[in-house]
Coordinates of C-alpha atoms and ligand atoms in Angstrom, one line a residue:
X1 CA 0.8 11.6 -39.2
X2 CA 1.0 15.3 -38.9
X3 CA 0.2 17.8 -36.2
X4 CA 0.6 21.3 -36.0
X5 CA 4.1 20.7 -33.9
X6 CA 5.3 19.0 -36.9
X7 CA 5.5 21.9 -39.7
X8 CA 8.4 22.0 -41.6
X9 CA 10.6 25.2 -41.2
X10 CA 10.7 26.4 -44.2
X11 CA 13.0 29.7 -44.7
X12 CA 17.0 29.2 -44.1
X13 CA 17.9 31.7 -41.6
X14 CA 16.3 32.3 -38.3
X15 CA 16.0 33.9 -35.0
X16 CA 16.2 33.2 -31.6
X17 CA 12.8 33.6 -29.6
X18 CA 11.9 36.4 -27.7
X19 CA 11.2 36.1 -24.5
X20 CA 7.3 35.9 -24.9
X21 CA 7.8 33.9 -28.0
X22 CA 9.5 31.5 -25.6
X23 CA 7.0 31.7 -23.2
X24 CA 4.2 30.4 -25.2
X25 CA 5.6 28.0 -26.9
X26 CA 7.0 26.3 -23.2
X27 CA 3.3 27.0 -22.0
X28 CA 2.1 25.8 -25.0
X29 CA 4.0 22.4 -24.9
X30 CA 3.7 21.8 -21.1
X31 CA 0.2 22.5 -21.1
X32 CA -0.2 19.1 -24.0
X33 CA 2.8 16.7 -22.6
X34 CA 0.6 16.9 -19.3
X35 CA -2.5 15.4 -21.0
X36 CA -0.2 13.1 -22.5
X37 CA 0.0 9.7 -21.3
X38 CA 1.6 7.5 -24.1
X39 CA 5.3 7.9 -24.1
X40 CA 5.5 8.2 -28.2
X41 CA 3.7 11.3 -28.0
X42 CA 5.3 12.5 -25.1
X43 CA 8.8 12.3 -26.6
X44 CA 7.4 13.7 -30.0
X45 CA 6.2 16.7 -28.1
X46 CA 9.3 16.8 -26.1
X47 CA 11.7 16.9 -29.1
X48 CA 9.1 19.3 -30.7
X49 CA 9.1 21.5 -28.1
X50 CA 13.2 21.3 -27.6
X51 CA 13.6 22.0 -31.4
X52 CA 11.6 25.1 -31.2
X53 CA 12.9 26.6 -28.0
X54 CA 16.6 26.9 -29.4
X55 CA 16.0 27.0 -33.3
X56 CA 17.6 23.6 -34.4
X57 CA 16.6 21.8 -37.4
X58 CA 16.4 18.7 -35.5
X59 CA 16.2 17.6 -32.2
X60 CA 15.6 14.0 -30.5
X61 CA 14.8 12.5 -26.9
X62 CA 16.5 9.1 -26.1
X63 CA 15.8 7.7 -23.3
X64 CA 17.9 5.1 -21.3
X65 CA 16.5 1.4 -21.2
X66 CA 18.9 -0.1 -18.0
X67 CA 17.5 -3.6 -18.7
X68 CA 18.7 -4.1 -21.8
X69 CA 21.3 -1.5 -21.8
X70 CA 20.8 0.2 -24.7
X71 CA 19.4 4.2 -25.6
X72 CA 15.9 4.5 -27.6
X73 CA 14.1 7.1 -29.3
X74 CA 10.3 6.5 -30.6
X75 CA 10.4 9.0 -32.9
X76 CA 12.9 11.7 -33.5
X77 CA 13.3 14.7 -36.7
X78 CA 14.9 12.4 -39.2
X79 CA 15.0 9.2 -37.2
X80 CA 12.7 6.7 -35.9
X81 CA 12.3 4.0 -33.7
X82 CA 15.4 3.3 -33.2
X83 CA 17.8 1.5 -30.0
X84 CA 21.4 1.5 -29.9
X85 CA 24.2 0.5 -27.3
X86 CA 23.9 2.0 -24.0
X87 CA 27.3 3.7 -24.6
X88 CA 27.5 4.1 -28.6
X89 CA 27.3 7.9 -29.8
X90 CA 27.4 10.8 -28.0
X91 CA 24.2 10.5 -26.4
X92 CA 25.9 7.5 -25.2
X93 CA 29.1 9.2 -24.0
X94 CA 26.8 12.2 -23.0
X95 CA 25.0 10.2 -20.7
X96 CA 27.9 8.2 -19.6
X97 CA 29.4 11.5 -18.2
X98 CA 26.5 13.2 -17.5
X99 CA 27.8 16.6 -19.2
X100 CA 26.7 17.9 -22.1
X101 CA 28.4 18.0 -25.2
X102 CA 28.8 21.0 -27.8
X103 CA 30.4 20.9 -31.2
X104 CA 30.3 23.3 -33.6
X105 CA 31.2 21.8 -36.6
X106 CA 31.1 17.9 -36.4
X107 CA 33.0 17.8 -39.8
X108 CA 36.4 19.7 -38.0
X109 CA 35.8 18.5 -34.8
X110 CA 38.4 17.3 -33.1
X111 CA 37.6 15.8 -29.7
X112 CA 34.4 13.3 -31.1
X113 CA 36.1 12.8 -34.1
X114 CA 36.2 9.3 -33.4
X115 CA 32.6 9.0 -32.7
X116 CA 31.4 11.5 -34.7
X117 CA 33.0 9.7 -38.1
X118 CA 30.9 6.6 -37.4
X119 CA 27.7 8.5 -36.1
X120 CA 26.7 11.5 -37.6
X121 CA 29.1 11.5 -40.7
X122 CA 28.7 7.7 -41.7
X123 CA 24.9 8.9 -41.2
X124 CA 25.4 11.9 -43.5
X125 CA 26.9 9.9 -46.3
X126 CA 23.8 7.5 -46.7
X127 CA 21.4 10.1 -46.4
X128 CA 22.9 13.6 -47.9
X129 CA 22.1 15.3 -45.1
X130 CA 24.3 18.2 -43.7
X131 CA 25.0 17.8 -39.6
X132 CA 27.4 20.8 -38.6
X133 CA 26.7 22.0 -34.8
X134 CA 25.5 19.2 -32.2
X135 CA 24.4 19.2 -28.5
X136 CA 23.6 16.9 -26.3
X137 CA 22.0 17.4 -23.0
X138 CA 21.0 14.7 -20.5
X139 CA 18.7 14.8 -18.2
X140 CA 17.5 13.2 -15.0
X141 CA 14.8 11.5 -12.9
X142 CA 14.0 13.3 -9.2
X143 CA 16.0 10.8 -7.9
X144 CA 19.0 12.2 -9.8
X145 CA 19.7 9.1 -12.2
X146 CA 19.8 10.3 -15.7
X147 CA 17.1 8.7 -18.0
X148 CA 17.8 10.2 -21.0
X149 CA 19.4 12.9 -22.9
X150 CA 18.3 15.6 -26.0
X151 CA 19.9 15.8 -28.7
X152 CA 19.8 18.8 -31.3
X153 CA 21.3 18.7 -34.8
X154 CA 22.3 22.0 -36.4
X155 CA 21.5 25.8 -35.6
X156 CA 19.1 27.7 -37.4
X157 CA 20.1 31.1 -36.7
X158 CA 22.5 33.0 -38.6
X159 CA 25.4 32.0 -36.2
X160 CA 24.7 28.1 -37.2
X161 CA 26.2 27.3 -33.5
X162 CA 24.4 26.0 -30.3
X163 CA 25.4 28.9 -27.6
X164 CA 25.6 28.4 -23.8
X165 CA 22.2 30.0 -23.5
X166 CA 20.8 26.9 -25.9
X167 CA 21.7 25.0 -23.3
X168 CA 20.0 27.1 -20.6
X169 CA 16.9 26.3 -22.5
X170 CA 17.4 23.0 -23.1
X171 CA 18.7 22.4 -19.8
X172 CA 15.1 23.4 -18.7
X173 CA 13.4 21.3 -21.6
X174 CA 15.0 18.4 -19.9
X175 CA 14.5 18.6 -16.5
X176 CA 10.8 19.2 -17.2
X177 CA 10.9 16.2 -19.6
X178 CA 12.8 14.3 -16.5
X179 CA 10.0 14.6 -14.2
X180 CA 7.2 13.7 -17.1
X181 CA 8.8 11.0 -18.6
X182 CA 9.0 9.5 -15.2
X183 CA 5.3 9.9 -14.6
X184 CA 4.3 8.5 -18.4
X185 CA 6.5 6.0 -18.0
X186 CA 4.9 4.6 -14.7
X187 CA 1.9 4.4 -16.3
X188 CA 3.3 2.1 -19.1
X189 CA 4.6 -0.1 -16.7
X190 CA 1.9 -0.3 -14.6
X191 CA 0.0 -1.3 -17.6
X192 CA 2.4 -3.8 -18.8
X193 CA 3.3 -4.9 -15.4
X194 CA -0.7 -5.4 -14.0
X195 CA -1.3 -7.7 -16.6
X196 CA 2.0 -10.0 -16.0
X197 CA 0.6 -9.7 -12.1
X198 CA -2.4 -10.9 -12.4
X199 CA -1.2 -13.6 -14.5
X200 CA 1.0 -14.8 -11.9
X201 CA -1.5 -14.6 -9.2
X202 CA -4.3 -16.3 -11.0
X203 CA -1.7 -19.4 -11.1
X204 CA -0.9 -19.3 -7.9
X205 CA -4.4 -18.5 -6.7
X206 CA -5.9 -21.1 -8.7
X207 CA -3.4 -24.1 -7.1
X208 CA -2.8 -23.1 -4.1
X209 CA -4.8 -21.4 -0.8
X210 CA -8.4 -20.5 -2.2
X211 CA -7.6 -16.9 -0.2
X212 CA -5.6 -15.8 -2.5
X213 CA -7.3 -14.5 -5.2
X214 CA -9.7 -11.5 -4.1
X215 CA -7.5 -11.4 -0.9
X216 CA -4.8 -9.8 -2.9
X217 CA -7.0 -7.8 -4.5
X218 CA -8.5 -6.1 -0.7
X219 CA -5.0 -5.5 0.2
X220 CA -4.2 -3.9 -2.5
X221 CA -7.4 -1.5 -2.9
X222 CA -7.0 -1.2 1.4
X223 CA -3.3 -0.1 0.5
X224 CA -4.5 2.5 -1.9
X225 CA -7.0 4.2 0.8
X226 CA -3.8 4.3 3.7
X227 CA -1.9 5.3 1.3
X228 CA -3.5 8.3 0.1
X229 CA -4.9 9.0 3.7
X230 CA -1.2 9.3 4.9
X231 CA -0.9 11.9 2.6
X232 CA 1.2 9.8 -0.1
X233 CA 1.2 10.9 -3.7
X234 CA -1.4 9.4 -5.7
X235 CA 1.3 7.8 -8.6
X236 CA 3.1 6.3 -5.6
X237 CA 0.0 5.2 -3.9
X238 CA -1.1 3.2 -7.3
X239 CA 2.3 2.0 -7.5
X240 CA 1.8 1.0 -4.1
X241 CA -1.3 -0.7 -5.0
X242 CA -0.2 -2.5 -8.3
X243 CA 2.7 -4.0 -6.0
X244 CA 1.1 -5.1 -2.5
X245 CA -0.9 -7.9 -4.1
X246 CA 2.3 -9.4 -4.5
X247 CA 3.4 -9.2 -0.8
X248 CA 2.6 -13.0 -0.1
X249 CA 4.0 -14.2 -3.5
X250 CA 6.4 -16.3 -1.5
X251 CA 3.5 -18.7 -0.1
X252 CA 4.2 -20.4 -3.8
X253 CA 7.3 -22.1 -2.6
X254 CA 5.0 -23.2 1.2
X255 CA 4.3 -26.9 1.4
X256 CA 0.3 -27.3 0.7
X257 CA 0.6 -30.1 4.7
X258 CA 1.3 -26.3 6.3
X259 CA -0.3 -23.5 3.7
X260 CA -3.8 -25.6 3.9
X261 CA -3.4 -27.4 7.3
X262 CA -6.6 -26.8 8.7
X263 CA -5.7 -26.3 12.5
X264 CA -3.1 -24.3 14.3
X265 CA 0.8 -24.4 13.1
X266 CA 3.6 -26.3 15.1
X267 CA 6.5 -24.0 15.9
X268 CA 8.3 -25.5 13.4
X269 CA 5.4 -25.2 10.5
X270 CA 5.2 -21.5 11.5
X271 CA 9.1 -21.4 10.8
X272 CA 8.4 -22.6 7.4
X273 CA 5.5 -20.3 6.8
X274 CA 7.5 -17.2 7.4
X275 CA 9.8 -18.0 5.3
X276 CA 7.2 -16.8 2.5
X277 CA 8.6 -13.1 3.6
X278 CA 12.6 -13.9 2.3
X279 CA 11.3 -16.6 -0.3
X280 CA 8.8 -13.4 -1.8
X281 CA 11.8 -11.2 -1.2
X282 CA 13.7 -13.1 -3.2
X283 CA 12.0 -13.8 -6.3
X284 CA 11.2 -9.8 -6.7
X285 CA 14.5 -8.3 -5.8
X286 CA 16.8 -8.3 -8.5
X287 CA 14.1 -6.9 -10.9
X288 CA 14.6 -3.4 -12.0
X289 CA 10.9 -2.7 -12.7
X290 CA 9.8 0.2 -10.4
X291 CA 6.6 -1.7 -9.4
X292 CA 8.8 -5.1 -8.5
X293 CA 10.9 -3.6 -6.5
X294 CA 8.0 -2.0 -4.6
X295 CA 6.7 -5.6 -4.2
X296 CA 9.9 -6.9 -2.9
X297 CA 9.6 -4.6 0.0
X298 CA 6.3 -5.3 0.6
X299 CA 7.0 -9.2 0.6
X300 CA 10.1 -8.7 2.5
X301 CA 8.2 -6.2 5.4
X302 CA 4.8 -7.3 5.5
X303 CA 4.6 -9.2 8.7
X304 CA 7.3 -6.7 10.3
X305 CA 6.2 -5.1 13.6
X306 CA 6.4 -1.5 14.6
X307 CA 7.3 -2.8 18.0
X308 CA 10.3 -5.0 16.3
X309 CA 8.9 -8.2 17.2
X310 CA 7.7 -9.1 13.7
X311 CA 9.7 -11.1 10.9
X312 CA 11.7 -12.1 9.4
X313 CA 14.1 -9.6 10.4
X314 CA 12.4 -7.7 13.5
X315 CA 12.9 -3.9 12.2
X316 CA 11.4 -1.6 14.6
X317 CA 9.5 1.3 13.6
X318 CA 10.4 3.2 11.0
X319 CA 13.3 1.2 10.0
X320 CA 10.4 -1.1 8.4
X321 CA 9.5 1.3 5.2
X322 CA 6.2 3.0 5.1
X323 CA 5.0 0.4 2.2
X324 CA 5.4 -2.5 5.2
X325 CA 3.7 -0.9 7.3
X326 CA 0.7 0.1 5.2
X327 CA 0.6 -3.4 3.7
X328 CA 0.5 -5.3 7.6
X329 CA -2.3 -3.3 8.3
X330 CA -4.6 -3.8 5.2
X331 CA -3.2 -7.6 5.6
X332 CA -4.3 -8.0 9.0
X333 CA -7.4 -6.4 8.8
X334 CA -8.1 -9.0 5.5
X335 CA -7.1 -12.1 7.2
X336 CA -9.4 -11.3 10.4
X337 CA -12.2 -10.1 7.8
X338 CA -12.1 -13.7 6.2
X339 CA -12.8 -17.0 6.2
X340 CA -9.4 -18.7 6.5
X341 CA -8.9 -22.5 6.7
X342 CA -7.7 -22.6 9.9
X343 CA -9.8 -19.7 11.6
X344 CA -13.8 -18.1 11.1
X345 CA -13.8 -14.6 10.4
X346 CA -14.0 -12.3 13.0
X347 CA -17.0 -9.8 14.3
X348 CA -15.9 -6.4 12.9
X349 CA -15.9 -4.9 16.6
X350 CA -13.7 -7.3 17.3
X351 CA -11.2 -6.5 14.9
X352 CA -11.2 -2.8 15.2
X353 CA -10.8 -3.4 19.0
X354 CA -7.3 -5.1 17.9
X355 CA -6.8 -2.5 15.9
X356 CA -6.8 -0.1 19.1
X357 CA -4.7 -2.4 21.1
X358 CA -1.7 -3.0 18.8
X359 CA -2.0 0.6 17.6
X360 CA 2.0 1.6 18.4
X361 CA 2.6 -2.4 19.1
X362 CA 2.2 -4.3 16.3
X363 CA 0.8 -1.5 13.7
X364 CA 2.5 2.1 13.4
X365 CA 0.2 4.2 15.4
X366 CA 0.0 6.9 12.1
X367 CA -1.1 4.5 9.5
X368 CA -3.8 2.4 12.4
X369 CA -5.6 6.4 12.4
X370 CA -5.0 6.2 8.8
X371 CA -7.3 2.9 9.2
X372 CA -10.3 4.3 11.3
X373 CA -10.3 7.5 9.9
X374 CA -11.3 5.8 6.2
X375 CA -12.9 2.6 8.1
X376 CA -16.1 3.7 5.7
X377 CA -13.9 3.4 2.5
X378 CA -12.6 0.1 3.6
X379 CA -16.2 -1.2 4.6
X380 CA -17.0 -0.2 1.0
X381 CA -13.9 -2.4 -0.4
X382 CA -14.7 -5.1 2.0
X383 CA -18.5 -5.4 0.0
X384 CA -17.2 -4.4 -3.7
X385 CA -14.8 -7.1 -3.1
X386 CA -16.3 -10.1 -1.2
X387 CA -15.7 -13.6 -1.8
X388 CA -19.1 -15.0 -2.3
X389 CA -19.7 -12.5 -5.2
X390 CA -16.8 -13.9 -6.8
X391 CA -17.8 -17.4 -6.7
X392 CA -21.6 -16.5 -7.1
X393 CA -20.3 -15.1 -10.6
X394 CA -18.1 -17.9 -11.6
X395 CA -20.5 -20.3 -11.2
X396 CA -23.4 -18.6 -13.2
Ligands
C2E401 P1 -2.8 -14.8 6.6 O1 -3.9 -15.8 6.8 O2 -2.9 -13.9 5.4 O3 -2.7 -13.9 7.9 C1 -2.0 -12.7 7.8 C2 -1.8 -12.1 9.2 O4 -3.1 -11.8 9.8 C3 -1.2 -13.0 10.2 O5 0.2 -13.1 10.1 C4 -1.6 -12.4 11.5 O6 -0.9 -11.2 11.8 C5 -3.0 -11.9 11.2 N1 -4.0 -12.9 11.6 C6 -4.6 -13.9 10.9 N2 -5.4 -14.6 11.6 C7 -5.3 -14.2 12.9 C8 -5.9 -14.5 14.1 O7 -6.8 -15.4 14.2 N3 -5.6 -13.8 15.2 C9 -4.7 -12.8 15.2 N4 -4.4 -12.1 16.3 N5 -4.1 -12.4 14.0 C10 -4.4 -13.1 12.9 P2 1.0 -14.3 10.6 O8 0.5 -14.7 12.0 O9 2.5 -13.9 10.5 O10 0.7 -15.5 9.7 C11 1.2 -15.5 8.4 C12 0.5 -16.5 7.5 O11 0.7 -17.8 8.2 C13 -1.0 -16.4 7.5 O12 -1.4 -15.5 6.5 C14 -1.4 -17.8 7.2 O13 -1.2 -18.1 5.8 C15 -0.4 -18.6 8.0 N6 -0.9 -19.0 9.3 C16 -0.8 -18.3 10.5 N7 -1.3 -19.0 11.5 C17 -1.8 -20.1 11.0 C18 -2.5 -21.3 11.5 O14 -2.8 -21.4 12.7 N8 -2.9 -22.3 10.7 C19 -2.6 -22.2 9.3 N9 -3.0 -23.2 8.5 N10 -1.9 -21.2 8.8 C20 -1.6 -20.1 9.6
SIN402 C1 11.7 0.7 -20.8 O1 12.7 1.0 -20.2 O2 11.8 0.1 -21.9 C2 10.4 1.0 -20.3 C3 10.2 1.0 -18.8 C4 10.5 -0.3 -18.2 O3 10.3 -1.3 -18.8 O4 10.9 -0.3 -17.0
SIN403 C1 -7.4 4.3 -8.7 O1 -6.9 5.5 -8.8 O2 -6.7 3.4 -9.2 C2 -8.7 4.0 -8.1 C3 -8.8 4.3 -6.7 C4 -9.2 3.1 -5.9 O3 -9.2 2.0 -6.4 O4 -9.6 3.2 -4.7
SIN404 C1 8.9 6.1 2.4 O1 8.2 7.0 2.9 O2 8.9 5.9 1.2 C2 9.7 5.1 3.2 C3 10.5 5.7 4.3 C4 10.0 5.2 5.7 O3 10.3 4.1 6.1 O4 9.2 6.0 6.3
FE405 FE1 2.1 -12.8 4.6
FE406 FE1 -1.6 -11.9 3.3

């Protein structure tokens, strides 16, 4: 494959950018990493981009995969596809310190001389290539947690070392590849993640309450609209709405004599029923997946009240996180909307008059004018989704 980031520098000796040389080529590479959405280009670009900005003859992006503790890079100037031990290297020690690293010479280098002889020097020896100044820069998320680190393999100018102002400019390479690494990233794991969702619903919709299916679904499309009507951002609203179908996951572990009993619960089969909020809880917590954790709050919060007499653990207000109180509300307003087995669905009217009651009681009184002021949106979901449909289509 080759694109017109990947030409070959051809003379020896060059010079640092100008200032409007810089220029374009940042507005030049931030203008096609934002159109980017698959995270091999995105890191090709990146080290692209890094490699021109300060004049190296090679430059790569590793990124930090916590689950299985290791660094990778896609696809890096002389490398590619590679993983390697969270802590081997100097990317590795880079990122374990979260400074950067300089070295001038990695062949008289005394400081990584230990790492150096079994990175870039064992490396050197197989391939004949030359590595003499190194720098490694890591970067991090918005949250401050650093996700990767660049790394650039020997200067092109005359002066063949990395200088502090290198690091300026990578320094700014990385914090702008922080933010869109996050955002690529998201949308990998949404992608990866939807599909191991809906697996797992589809099982547990198929043997267990007949709701579940398309319910899930409503919640998570009703999610979406509050979401973005609260003014959320739209990557956290969809992650929002990739998660909330999740939030009664813990019905799984509900015997069927309470979870399809078709009257009204004992006290003590109501016990066991909201014990589907610590059971979801618990199945999605330790997961490190962005979009799993989101569900664990939802199936932990869920059935919270803004007034504190919710469960399981009666927060109050906004000690119950936003995602809780979105998802009781476009729960509610599903579960009054439907058939259930132990209730008819209710009037509309009727359900946006308790709506208006528990606004400030059982809902947060923010996301409730959330509700009515897209009631037309969630009308529409209410018919793009319905039941009947569903089962009209899987019996044709
Ligand atoms: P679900 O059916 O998804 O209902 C979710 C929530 O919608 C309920 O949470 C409740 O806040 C609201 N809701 C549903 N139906 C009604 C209703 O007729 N009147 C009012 N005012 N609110 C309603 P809740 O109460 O914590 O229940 C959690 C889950 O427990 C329900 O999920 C359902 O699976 C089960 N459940 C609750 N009550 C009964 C019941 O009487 N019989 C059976 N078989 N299951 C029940
Ligand atoms: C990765 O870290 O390999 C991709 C993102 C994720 O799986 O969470
Ligand atoms: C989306 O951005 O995923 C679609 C919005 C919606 O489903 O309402
Ligand atoms: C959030 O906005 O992400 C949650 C904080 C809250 O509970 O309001
Ligand atoms: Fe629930
Ligand atoms: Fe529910």
């Amino acid at each position: 494959m080759t694109t017109r980031d990947e030409h070959v520098i051809e003379s020896k000796v060059k010079h640092d950018l100008q200032p409007e040389e810089m220029l374009r080529v940042i507005f030049d590479y931030t203008a096609k990493i934002a159109n980017e959405r698959h995270l091999d280009r995105v890191l090709m670009l990146m080290a692209n981009m890094g490699r021109e900005m300060i004049v190296s003859d090679r430059c790569s992006v590793w990124l930090v995969d916590r689950h299985r503790n290791e660094l990778y890079t896609t696809v890096a100037h002389g490398v590619s596809g590679i993983r390697i031990p969270l802590t081997a290297g100097l990317v590795g020690h880079a990122i374990g310190t979260g400074e950067p690293i300089f070295i001038d010479d990695a062949y008289t280098n005394e400081p990584y001389k230990m790492v150096l002889a079994t990175g870039a020097l064992a490396t050197d020896k197989t391939t004949g290539y030359r590595t003499k100044a190194l720098m490694v820069v890591p970067f991090r998320n918005n949250d401050g947690e650093i996700i990767g680190a660049y790394q650039a393999v020997n200067k092109l100018t005359e002066s063949e070392v990395f200088s502090a102002k290198d690091l300026e400019y990578l320094t700014l390479a990385a914090s702008y590849a922080g933010k869109s690494l996050e955002s690529v990233q998201l949308h990998t794991e949404i992608e990866e993640t939807q599909k191991e969702i809906i697996f797992t619903m589809g099982e547990i919709g198929e043997s267990r309450s007949k709701e579940t299916g398309n319910h899930v679904k409503r919640v998570a499309e009703y999610s979406y609209v509050l979401a973005i009507g609260l003014g959320m951002p739209r990557e956290e609203a969809e992650l929002l709405k990739m998660a909330s179908p999740m939030h009664d996951i813990g019905k799984v572990a509900i015997p069927d004599s309470v979870l399809k009993k078709p009257g009204k619960l004992t006290d003590e089969e109501f016990d066991i029923m909201k014990s589907h909020t610590d059971i979801g809880y618990s199945l999605l917590r330790n997961s490190s997946r962005r979009i799993l954790k989101t569900a664990a709050i939802v199936a932990y919060e869920h059935h919270e009240k803004w007034n504190g007499k919710g469960y399981p653990r009666g927060l109050r207000g906004e000690e119950i996180h936003l995602y809780g109180r979105i998802t009781a509300i476009a729960d509610v307003f599903d579960a009054l909307a439907s058939d259930r087995v132990y209730k008819k669905a209710w009037e509309l009217d009727r359900i946006l008059n308790l709506f208006h009651e528990e606004r400030g009681s059982h809902f947060d009184p923010a996301v409730v004018d959330a509700f009515f002021a897209n009631l037309p949106r969630i009308l529409e979901i209410r018919e793009e989704y319905r039941d009947e449909m569903l089962e009209e289509t899987a019996k044709s």
